[in-house]
Structure formats: C-alpha cells, structure tokens
XYZ file of C-alpha atoms in Angstrom:
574
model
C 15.703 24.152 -21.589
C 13.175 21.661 -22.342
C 11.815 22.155 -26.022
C 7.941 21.195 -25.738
C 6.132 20.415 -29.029
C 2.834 19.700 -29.028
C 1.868 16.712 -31.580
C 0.016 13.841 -31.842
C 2.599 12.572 -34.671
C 4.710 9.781 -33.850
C 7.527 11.866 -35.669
C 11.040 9.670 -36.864
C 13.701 7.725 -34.998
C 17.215 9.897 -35.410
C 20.033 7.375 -35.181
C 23.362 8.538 -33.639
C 26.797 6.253 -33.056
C 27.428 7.372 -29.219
C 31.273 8.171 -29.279
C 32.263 5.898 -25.870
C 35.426 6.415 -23.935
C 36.604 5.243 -20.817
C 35.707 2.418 -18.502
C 32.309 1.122 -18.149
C 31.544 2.535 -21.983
C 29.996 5.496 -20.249
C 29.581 8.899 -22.495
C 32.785 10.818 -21.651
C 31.288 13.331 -19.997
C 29.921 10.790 -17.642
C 32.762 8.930 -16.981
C 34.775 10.313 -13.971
C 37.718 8.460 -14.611
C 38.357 11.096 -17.470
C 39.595 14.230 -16.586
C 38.140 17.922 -17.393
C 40.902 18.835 -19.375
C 40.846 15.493 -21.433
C 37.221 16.263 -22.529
C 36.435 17.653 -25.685
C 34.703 21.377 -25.333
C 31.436 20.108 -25.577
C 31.883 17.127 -23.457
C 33.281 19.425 -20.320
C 30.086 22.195 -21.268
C 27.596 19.042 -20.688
C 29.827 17.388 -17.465
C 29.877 21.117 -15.919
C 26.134 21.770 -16.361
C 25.388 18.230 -14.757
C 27.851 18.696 -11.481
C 25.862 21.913 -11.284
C 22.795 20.677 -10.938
C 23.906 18.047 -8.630
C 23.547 15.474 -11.498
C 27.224 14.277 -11.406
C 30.044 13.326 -8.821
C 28.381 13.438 -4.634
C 25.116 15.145 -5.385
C 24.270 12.419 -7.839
C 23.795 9.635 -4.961
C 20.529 10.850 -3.894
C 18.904 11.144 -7.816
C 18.390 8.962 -10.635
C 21.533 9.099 -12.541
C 22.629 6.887 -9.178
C 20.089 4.333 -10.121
C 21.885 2.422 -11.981
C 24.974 2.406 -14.372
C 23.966 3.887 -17.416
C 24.945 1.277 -20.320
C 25.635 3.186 -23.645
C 27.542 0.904 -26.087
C 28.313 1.457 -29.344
C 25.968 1.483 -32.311
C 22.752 1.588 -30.029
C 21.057 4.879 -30.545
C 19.841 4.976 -26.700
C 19.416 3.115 -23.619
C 17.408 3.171 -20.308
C 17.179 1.254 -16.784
C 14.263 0.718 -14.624
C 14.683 2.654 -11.560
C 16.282 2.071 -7.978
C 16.932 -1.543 -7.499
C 15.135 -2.801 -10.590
C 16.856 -4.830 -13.297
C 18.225 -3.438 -15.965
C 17.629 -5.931 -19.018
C 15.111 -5.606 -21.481
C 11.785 -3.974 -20.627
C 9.735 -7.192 -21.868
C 6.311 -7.928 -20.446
C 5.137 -7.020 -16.883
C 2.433 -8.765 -14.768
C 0.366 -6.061 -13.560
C -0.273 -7.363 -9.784
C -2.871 -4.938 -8.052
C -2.486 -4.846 -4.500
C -2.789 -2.767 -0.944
C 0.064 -1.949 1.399
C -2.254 -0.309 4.207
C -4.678 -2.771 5.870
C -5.749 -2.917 9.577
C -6.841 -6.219 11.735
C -8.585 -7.154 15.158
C -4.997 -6.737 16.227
C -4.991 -2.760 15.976
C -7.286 -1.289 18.886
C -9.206 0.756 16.584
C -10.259 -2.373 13.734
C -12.373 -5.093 13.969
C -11.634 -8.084 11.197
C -9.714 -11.007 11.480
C -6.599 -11.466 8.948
C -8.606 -14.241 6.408
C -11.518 -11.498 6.559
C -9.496 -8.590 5.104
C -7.612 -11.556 2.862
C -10.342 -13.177 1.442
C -12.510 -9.636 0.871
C -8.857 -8.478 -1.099
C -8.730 -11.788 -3.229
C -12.529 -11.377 -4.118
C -12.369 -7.393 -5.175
C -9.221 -8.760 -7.600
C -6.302 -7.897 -5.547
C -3.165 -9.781 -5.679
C -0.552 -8.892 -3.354
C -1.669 -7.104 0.510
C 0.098 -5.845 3.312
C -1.373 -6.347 6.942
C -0.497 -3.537 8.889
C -1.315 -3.099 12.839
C -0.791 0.262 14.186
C 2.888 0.255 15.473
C 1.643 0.370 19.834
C 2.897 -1.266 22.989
C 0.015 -3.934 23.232
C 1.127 -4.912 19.730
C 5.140 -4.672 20.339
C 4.418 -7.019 23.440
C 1.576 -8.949 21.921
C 0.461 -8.322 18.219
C 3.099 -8.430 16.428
C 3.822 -12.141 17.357
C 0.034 -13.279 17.820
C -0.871 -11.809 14.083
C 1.877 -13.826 12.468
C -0.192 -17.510 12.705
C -2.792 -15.683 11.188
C -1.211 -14.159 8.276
C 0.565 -17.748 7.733
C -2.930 -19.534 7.612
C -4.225 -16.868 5.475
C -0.899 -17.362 2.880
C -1.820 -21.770 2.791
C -5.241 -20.823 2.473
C -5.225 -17.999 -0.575
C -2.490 -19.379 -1.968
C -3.032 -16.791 -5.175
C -2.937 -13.822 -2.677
C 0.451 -12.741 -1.865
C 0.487 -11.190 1.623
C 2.966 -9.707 3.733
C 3.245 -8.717 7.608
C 3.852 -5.161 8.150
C 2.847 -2.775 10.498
C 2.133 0.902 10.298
C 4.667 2.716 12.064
C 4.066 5.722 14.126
C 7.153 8.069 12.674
C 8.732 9.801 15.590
C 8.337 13.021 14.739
C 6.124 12.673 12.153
C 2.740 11.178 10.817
C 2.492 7.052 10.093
C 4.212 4.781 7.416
C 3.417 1.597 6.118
C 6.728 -1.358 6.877
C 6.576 -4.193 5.623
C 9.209 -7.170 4.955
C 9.454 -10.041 2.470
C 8.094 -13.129 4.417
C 10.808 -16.002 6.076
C 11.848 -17.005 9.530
C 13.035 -13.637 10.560
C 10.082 -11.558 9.461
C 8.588 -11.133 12.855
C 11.995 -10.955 14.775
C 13.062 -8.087 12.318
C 9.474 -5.980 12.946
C 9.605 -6.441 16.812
C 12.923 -5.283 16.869
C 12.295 -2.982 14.821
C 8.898 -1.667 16.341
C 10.465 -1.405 19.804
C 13.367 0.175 19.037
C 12.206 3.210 16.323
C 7.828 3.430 17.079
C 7.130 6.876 17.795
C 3.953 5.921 20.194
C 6.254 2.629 21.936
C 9.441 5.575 22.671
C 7.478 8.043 23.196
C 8.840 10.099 20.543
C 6.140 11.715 19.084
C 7.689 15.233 18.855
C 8.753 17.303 16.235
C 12.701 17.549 17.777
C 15.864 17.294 15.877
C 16.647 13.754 18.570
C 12.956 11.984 17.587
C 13.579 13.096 13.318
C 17.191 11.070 13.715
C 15.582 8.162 15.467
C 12.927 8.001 12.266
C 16.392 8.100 10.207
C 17.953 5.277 12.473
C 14.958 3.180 12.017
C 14.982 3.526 8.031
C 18.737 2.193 8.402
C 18.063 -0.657 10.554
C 15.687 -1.991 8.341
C 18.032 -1.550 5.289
C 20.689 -3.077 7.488
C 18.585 -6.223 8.023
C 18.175 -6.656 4.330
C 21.925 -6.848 4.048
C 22.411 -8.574 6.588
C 19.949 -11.396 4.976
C 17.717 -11.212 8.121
C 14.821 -10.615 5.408
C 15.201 -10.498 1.709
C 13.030 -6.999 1.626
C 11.966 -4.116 3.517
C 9.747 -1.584 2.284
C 8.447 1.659 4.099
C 5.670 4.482 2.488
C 4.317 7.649 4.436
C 1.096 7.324 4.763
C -1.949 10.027 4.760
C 0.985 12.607 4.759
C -0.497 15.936 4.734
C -3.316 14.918 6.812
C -2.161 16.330 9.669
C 0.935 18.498 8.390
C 3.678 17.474 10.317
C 5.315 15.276 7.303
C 7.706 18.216 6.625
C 9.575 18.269 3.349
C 12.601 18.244 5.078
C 11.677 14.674 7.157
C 10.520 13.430 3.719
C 13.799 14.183 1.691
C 15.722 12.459 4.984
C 13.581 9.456 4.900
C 14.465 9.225 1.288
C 18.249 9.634 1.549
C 18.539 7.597 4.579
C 17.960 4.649 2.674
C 16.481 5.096 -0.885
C 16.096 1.005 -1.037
C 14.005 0.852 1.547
C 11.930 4.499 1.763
C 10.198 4.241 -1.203
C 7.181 6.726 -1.320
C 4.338 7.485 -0.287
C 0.509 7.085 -0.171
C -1.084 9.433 -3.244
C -4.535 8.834 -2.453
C -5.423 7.975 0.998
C -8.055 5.374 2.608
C -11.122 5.943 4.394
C -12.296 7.307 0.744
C -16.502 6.186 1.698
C -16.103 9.264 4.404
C -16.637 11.358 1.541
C -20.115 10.134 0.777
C -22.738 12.915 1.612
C -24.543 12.441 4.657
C -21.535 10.809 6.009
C -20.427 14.175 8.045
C -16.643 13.791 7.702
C -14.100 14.505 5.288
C -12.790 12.325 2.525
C -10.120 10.342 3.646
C -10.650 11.865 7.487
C -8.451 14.846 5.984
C -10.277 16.955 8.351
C -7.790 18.887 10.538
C -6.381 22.176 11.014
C -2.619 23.368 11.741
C -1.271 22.316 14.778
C 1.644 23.779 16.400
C 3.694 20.406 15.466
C 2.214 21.193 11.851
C 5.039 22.728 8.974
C 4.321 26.155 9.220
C 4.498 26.652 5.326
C 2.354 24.368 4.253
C -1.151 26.146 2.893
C -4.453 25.375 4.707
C -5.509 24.156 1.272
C -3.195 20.771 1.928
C -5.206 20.068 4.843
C -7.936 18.481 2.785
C -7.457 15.962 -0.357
C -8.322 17.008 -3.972
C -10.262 14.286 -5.781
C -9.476 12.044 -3.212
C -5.890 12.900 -3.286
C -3.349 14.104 -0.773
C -2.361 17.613 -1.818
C 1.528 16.196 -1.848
C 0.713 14.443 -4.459
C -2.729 16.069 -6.587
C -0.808 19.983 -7.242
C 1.171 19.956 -10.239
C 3.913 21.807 -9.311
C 3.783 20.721 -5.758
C 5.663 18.881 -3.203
C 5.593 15.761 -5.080
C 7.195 17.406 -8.159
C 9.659 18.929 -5.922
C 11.307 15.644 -5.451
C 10.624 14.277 -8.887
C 12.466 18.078 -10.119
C 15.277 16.684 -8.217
C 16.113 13.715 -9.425
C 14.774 12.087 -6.361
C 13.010 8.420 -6.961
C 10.140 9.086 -4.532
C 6.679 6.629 -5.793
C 3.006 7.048 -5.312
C 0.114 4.507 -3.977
C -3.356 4.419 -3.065
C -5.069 1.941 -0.817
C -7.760 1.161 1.528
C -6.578 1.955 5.383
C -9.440 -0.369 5.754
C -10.492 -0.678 9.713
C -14.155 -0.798 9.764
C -15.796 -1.029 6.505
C -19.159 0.925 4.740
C -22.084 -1.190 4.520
C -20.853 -4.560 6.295
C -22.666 -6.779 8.753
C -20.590 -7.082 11.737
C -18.828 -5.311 14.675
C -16.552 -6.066 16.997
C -16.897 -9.112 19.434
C -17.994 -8.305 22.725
C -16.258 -9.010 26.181
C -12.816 -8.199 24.596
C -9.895 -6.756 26.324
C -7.430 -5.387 23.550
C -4.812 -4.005 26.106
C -4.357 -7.496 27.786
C -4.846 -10.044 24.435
C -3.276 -7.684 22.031
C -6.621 -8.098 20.033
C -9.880 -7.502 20.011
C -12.543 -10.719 19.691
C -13.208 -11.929 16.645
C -16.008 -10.147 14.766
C -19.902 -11.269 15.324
C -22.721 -10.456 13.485
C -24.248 -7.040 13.540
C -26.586 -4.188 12.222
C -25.895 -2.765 8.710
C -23.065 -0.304 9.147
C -23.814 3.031 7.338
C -21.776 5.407 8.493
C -17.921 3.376 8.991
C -15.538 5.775 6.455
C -13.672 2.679 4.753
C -14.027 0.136 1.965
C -12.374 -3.680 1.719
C -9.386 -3.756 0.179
C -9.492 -3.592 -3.464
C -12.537 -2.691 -3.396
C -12.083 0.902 -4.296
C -8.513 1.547 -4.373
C -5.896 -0.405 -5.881
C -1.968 0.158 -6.615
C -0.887 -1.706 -9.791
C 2.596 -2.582 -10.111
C 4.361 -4.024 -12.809
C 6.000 -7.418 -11.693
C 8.360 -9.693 -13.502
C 6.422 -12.770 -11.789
C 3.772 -13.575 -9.114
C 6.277 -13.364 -6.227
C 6.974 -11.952 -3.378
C 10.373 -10.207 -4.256
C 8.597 -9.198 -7.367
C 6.339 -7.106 -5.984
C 8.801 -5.542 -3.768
C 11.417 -5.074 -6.520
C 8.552 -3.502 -8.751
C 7.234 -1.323 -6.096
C 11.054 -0.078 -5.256
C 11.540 0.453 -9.360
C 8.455 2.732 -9.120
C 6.703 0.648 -11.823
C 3.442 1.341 -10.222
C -0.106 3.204 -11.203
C -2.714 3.868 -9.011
C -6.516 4.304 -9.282
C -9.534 4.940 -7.909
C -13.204 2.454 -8.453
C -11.539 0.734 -11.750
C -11.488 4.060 -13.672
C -9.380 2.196 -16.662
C -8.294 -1.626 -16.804
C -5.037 -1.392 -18.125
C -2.177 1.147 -18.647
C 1.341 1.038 -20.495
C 3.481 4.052 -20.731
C 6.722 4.336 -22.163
C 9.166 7.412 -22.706
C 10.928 6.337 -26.586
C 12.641 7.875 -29.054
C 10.289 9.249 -31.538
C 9.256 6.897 -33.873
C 10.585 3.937 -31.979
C 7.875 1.327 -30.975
C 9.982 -1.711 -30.191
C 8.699 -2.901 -26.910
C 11.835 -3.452 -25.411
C 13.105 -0.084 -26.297
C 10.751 1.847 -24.360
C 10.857 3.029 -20.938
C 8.343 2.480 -18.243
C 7.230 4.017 -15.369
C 10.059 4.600 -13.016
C 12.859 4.020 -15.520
C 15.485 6.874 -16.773
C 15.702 7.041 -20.539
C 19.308 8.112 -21.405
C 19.651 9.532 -24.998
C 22.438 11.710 -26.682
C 21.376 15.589 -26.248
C 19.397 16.406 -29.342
C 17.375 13.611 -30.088
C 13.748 13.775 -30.027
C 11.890 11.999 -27.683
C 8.106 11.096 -26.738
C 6.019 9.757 -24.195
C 3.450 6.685 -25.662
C 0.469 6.147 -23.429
C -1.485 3.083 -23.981
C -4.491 2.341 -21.805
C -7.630 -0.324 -22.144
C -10.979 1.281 -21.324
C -12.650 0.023 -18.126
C -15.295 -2.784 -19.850
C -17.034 -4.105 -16.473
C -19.036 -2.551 -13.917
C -16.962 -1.148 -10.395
C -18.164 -2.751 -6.865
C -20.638 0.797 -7.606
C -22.347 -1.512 -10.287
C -21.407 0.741 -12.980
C -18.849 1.129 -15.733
C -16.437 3.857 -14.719
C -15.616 6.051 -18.488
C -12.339 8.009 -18.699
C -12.544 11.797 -20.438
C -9.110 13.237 -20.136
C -5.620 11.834 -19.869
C -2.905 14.535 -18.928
C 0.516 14.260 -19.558
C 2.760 17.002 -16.932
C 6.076 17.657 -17.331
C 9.084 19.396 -15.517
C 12.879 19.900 -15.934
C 15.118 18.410 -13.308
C 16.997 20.772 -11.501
C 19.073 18.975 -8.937
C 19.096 19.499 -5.181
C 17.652 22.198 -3.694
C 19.450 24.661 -1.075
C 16.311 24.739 0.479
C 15.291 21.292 2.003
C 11.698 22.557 3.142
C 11.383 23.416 -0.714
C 7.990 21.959 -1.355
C 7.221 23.830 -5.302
C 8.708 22.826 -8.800
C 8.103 26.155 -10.860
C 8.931 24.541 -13.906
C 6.341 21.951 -13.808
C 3.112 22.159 -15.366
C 0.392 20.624 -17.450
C 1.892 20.162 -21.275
C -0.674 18.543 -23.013
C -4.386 17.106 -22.013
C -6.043 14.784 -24.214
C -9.664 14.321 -24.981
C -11.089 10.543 -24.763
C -13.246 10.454 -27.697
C -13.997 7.024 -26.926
C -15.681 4.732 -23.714
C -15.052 1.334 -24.554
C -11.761 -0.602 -26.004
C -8.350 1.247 -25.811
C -7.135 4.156 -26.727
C -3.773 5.554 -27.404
C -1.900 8.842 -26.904
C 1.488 10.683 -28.624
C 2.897 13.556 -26.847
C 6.202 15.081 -28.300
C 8.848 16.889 -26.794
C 10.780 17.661 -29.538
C 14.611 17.341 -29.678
C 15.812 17.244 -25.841
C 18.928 18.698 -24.449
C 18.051 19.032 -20.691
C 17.297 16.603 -18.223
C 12.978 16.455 -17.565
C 10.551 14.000 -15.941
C 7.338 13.254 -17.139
C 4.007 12.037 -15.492
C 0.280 10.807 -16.319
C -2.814 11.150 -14.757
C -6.032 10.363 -16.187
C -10.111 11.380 -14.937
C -13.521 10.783 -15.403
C -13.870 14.625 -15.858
C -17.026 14.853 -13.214
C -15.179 17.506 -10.947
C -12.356 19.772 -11.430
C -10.811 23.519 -11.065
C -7.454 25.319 -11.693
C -4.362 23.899 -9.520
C -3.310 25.909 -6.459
C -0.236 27.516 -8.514
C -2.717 28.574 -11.284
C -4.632 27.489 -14.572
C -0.969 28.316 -16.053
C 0.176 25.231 -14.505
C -2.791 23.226 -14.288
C -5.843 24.146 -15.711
C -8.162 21.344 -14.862
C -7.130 19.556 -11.805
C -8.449 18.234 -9.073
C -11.648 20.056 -7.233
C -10.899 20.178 -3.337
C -12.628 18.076 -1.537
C -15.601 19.496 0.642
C -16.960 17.817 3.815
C -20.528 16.480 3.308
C -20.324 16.957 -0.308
C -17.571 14.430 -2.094
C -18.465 11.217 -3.443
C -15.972 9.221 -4.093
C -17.947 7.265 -6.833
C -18.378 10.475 -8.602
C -14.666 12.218 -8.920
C -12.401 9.160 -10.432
C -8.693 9.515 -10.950
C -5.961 7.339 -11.996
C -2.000 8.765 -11.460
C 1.137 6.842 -12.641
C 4.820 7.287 -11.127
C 7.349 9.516 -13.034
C 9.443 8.402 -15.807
C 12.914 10.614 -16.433
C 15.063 11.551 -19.734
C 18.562 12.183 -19.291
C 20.110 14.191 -22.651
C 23.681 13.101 -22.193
C-alpha cells in the first residue's frame, strides 16, 4: 500500500545503486527478456504483483509504464519520462503557452464572429496558442470546412505571436462532441474533410448509442492517427468536450476512445465554456449543464453529474470519480478548460442580417448591435485558459505538450504561475523532478514527495480585480490496473491527503507534501481555490472534505467560485 505521511519537511535524498540486468538496462523485474525462474525472489514477488495489476506484459499498453522506456542506469538513484509522446531528456525549463482548443466562428450556424475577431480578442486576453472549431455539420463538410481555412491563414500572417490551428468540433457518433484539431500544412483541410465526412455523427447520421455508431467513433480516432503516420499532418489531437453534460459520454466510450489511439485521444474538457451562464439573473445553468437523463444517457451515472461543481464537469471535480478511475489505471487521460465561445457576454454586435448559413456555409459577418446581456460565453482567454508547458513557441510544441499532459488549467487568473514536480525527498535539482504528466520511476522503498511551486496572481482579472488563492490540495490514489468493469466510473482509493492553507496573497508560495517511503505504484494531483464556495465530495468528507459546491441555476457566479486543477503525475516503485 501507499504509506502517506503528512509533513511539510523536505525530509533526505536515500541513494541506492539500481542492480541492472538485461537489455535496455531495465530493473530485472521489468525486463521481459528475463525469465521468472531467473529472477531473484524478490524480483519475481515485484514482476508478479505488476502483471497482476495489468502493469506488465499486454495490459501494460494501455497505462503509463507503456509511455515510454523506462531508463534506469547504473549509479543514478532514479529516473522519470514525461508522458505519452513527450521527450524523455532532462526536464529543463518549459514555456508556459496558455491557450483554447474550443472556439466557434460565423462558420458554425449557431456563432456569430469572424476568425480575426475570436483571434485578435484571444491574443489581447494573453492567450497564445487557439483552436478554431466549427461544429462538425453538412453545410460545413460541403462548405465550411474549406471556406474557414483563408481565414484562419490570414489570421496566422496577421497575429503572427498567436499560434492557431483549424479544428472542428466533432459530433461523436454515439456520443456527445470533441474538439479535432491538426498541426497546420498543405493537408490540414484535406485530412478534416475527410475526416468530417467519413466519422461526424450529425453528417452519417450516427447519432445513436449502438454498438455500429461507438466503432465508427473508434474508426475515426484511427484514421486520424493513421494520417499522422502517414505524414498527411504532423499532429492530430482530439478532447471530449462538455462530457457529462448530457450523459451519454459513457465510461466505456471514453476508455475506447483512449485505447483506440492514446496519441491522438488525449482528454478531455475539465471545466466547460459558456461559464457567464452562471451569472445570476442570467436564468441558465453554468456552462448550459442544464439537462436531465435521457434514454441515450448512461444509466449509472448520478443526477448530481448533470450539473458542474465550481464550474467543473463532475468527470473531472469528484475526487474519487470518473476521472480518477482512469488516472487509478494507469491510463494517460488530460484535463482542459476553455471558452466554447459562440456569442459572447457584454459585446456590441450580432449577427449580420440577410444571411443564409445553409447555402454560404456561414453566416454574414457581424454588424454592430445593442449591448448583449444575457449571451452565456466569454472571449477566449478571457476567463478560461489551459496552460501547457512547451519546449518552444511552436506548433508541434503545443501539441507534444498537450499529448505529455503537461498542462494546468484555471479559471479568471486565480494564480499566475505553477510548477509541480514529484522528487525524491530532499532532491531539488530541477532536472530531477517530474512534472505534470511524467512517471517518476524509483526503486521500492525510497521516499518520495510532491513540490508545488506557484506565483500569486499580482494583476487584476478581465473582473478588474485581483483573484487571491486560500487552499491548495494535493489528492492522491494507488494505481490499480485495468478494471473488469469498463463502465467503472469510482477510484475508492483516492482521496484528499493533504490541504494547505495560503497564508499569503501576493508573491509565491511553496508547498511539501510527503509520502513517505513508497512501495506501490500511486498518482498524484493538485487543485487549488479561492475558498468562496465549497461542500463535502459526492463519495464523502472522507474523501474530500472541501470540494467543489454544485452549481445552482440562477445562483453561480463564475467570478466568485475560482479553481485551478493540474494533470496527474505517477510514481512507479520498481
């Protein structure tokens, strides 16, 4: 089991010589090449205990021991890689690039803005990197998907320090919507029409929850990780987005979009948009998560995941949860937040008149209008934002950082800046530490701690005021390999391990959390809040005792419940 001790010490490095045998200089009990009965009685307890848990030999190639080839070598005291399809050198220094894959045009029937309208409103709230994405239809199969592209490339020579890709948002046959996106060249609209009229769920018709629509979601995950190796496009990136809005995202569809292709189904959306429907007076829910069961809905999901908690999809906001499910797996699955921006709270415009969308693919460009009070949506970066931790300002940097799950999320610039790192104890090299998304291997018995290093916000939000952090908490669970059970959607071993108090509002501040000596695989997690609303977790104050408040109708400002999450980090005792 996981031995949990509760310290703010930094506690001592413990240096061991790793004993390495067979190819590769894996640990023996990692290395396949060398038989059970060649392994010393220890060596065969740990390989047994791993192939158990699905942590070793086939069950491995859906978790993170498959992320990468664990380097041990001899005389280093531990090692760690940075996720699926991230590098695997030193840890160095990121550029945090804040961004928004989830962003709607005059080219989706129900938006309004042109393409430099969304891109210059992202570049001015501080975003770096956006994705445009048009709701997957037949007008913009047939139309939009070509027309948009001119757009998006006179948008790229214009804001030449805004990345920004074309994407679309995919209606998942089967299922709810998903952000695609590809790295930009001369195939990236040949790869997304093919793509959109072979696998949309609206543009097939295959909206149903059947066993024939969930393996044409699975076929269109592999085509796009077929283009990528085929060099059509040097990327392609999907995320489920809003996925327990509506409940038919089952955890079985979610697993299968993972496994089908874990390069290119990356995660989904922690937070959704539309977060200024929450604002009182505004007479709809946060996010739109306003619906009821369906009979296309997962029948065991609770009526409490129909609505977000502090402004976050349930998936993702109950410790112990779906979310954790995955993570208790071994499964790389990543968060984000963003705007869904399609018309936005307190602009000046509307749609141009005299349009006809199903003809042009588009609606007229925007005019001039009366004060919009009541649209549920802000611009992007205005109060979302998904941070991710690039190795340059690049395309393929951003997309190798999102797929490495080196990404944090928050809501109206709750904290600046955030570093954490699973280490050794003691250790505070930068580039031994591990960071978010990476696997921290270490031999079993060595103690290990989570550093969490985060600059104060020090400017006022687009609210006009200075958002101040009161508790960071760090959750933890062991990883259990697959489950039997692919709906499975709880991880009873996960919980809230420590909270800390922020004693301070401006500068930075720094957090310890030990977990003693380790010899079972865990993950860890962060999140962080302004402490304005809160209440016990669904699975009990055991688990979490100050989580997110559920979100009421009428009554949730978004300005006034602030949250920041960051993706998991594991530790593998070998």
């Amino acid at each position: 089991m996981i031995r949990l001790e509760q310290s703010m010490g930094h506690g001592h490095a413990y240096h061991h010589d790793h004993d390495v045998v067979g190819g590769g200089g894996l640990p023996p009990a990692l290395d396949q090449s060398v038989p059970d009965t060649e392994l010393a009685p220890a060596d065969l307890s740990r390989r047994g205990f791993l192939r158990n848990a699905g942590l070793l030999g086939a069950g491995a190639a859906t978790t993170v021991l498959a992320a990468g080839t664990p380097a041990f070598a001899t005389g280093k005291d531990h090692d760690h890689d940075h996720g699926p399809g991230g590098d695997h050198g030193s840890t160095g220094e990121f550029q945090w690039l804040a961004g928004d894959h989830h962003i709607h045009t005059q080219y989706s029937s129900d938006a309004m803005y042109r393409v430099i309208d969304q891109a210059q409103h992202a570049k001015a709230y501080g975003l770096d990197w956006m994705v445009v994405t048009d709701h997957g239809s037949v007008a913009h199969a047939k139309i939009g998907v070509d027309k948009v592209n001119p757009d998006i490339v006179a948008a790229r020579a214009q804001l030449k320090d805004l990345l920004i890709y074309q994407g679309l948002e995919w209606n998942i046959p089967a299922a709810e919507h998903a952000t695609v996106f590809v790295h930009p060249g001369r195939n990236e609209v040949a790869v997304l029409k093919e793509f959109e009229n072979a696998f949309d769920g609206s543009v097939k018709n295959a909206g149903d929850n059947t066993p024939a629509n969930e393996a044409l979601a699975i076929a269109g995950i592999k085509f796009l990780g077929e283009a990528v190796r085929k060099r059509r496009v040097e990327g392609a990136l999907f995320l489920a987005n809003h996925p327990a809005r509506r409940g038919i995202d089952s955890p079985h569809e979610i697993r299968a979009w993972r496994d089908a292709d874990p390069s290119v189904a990356i995660g989904m959306e922690g937070a959704p948009g539309h977060q200024a429907a929450g604002l009182p007076g505004g007479g709809r829910a946060r996010g739109y998560y306003d619906n009821n069961p369906s009979p296309s809905s997962f029948p065991g999901y609770p009526l409490e995941s129909y609505r977000t908690w502090g402004g976050f999809d349930w998936m993702t906001s109950t410790v112990g949860g779906l979310w954790d499910s995955l993570l208790a797996e071994g499964r790389a699955w990543w968060i984000s937040a963003n705007s869904d921006s399609h018309v936005n709270y307190l602009t000046t415009s509307q749609r141009g008149p005299d349009g006809n969308f199903d003809l042009n693919g588009k609606h007229n460009d925007p005019v001039y209008g009366p004060l919009n009070t009541t649209a549920g949506d802000y611009w992007p970066g205005q109060y979302s934002r998904t941070h991710v931790g690039a190795s340059s300002f690049s395309y393929r940097a951003v997309m190798d950082a999102l797929r490495a799950g080196r990404v944090w999320v928050d809501h109206a610039g709750l904290i600046k800046a955030l570093d954490v790192r699973a280490r050794v104890a003691g250790d505070r090299r930068r580039e031994s530490g591990t960071p978010l998304g990476g696997v921290l291997r270490v031999k079993r018995g060595t103690r290990v701690e989570v550093t969490i290093d985060i600059d104060l916000a020090d400017t006022p939000n687009w609210s006009q005021f200075v958002p101040v952090l009161s508790r960071v908490d760090v959750i933890a669970g062991k990883v259990t390999g697959a489950v039997a059970d692919k709906d499975a959607f709880t991880a009873p071993d996960t919980k809230v391990v420590k909270s800390f108090e922020v004693a301070k509002g401006t500068g930075k501040v720094s957090f310890t959390y030990s977990f003693g000596r380790v010899d079972e695989p865990f993950y860890l997690r962060v999140r962080g809040t302004d402490g304005k609303r809160s209440q016990p977790g669904l699975m009990g104050a055991g688990v979490d005792p100050f989580g997110p408040a559920l979100d009421v109708t009428g009554a949730a400002d978004p300005w006034e419940d602030l949250w920041f999450y960051a993706n998991p980090i594991w530790v593998l005792p070998l």
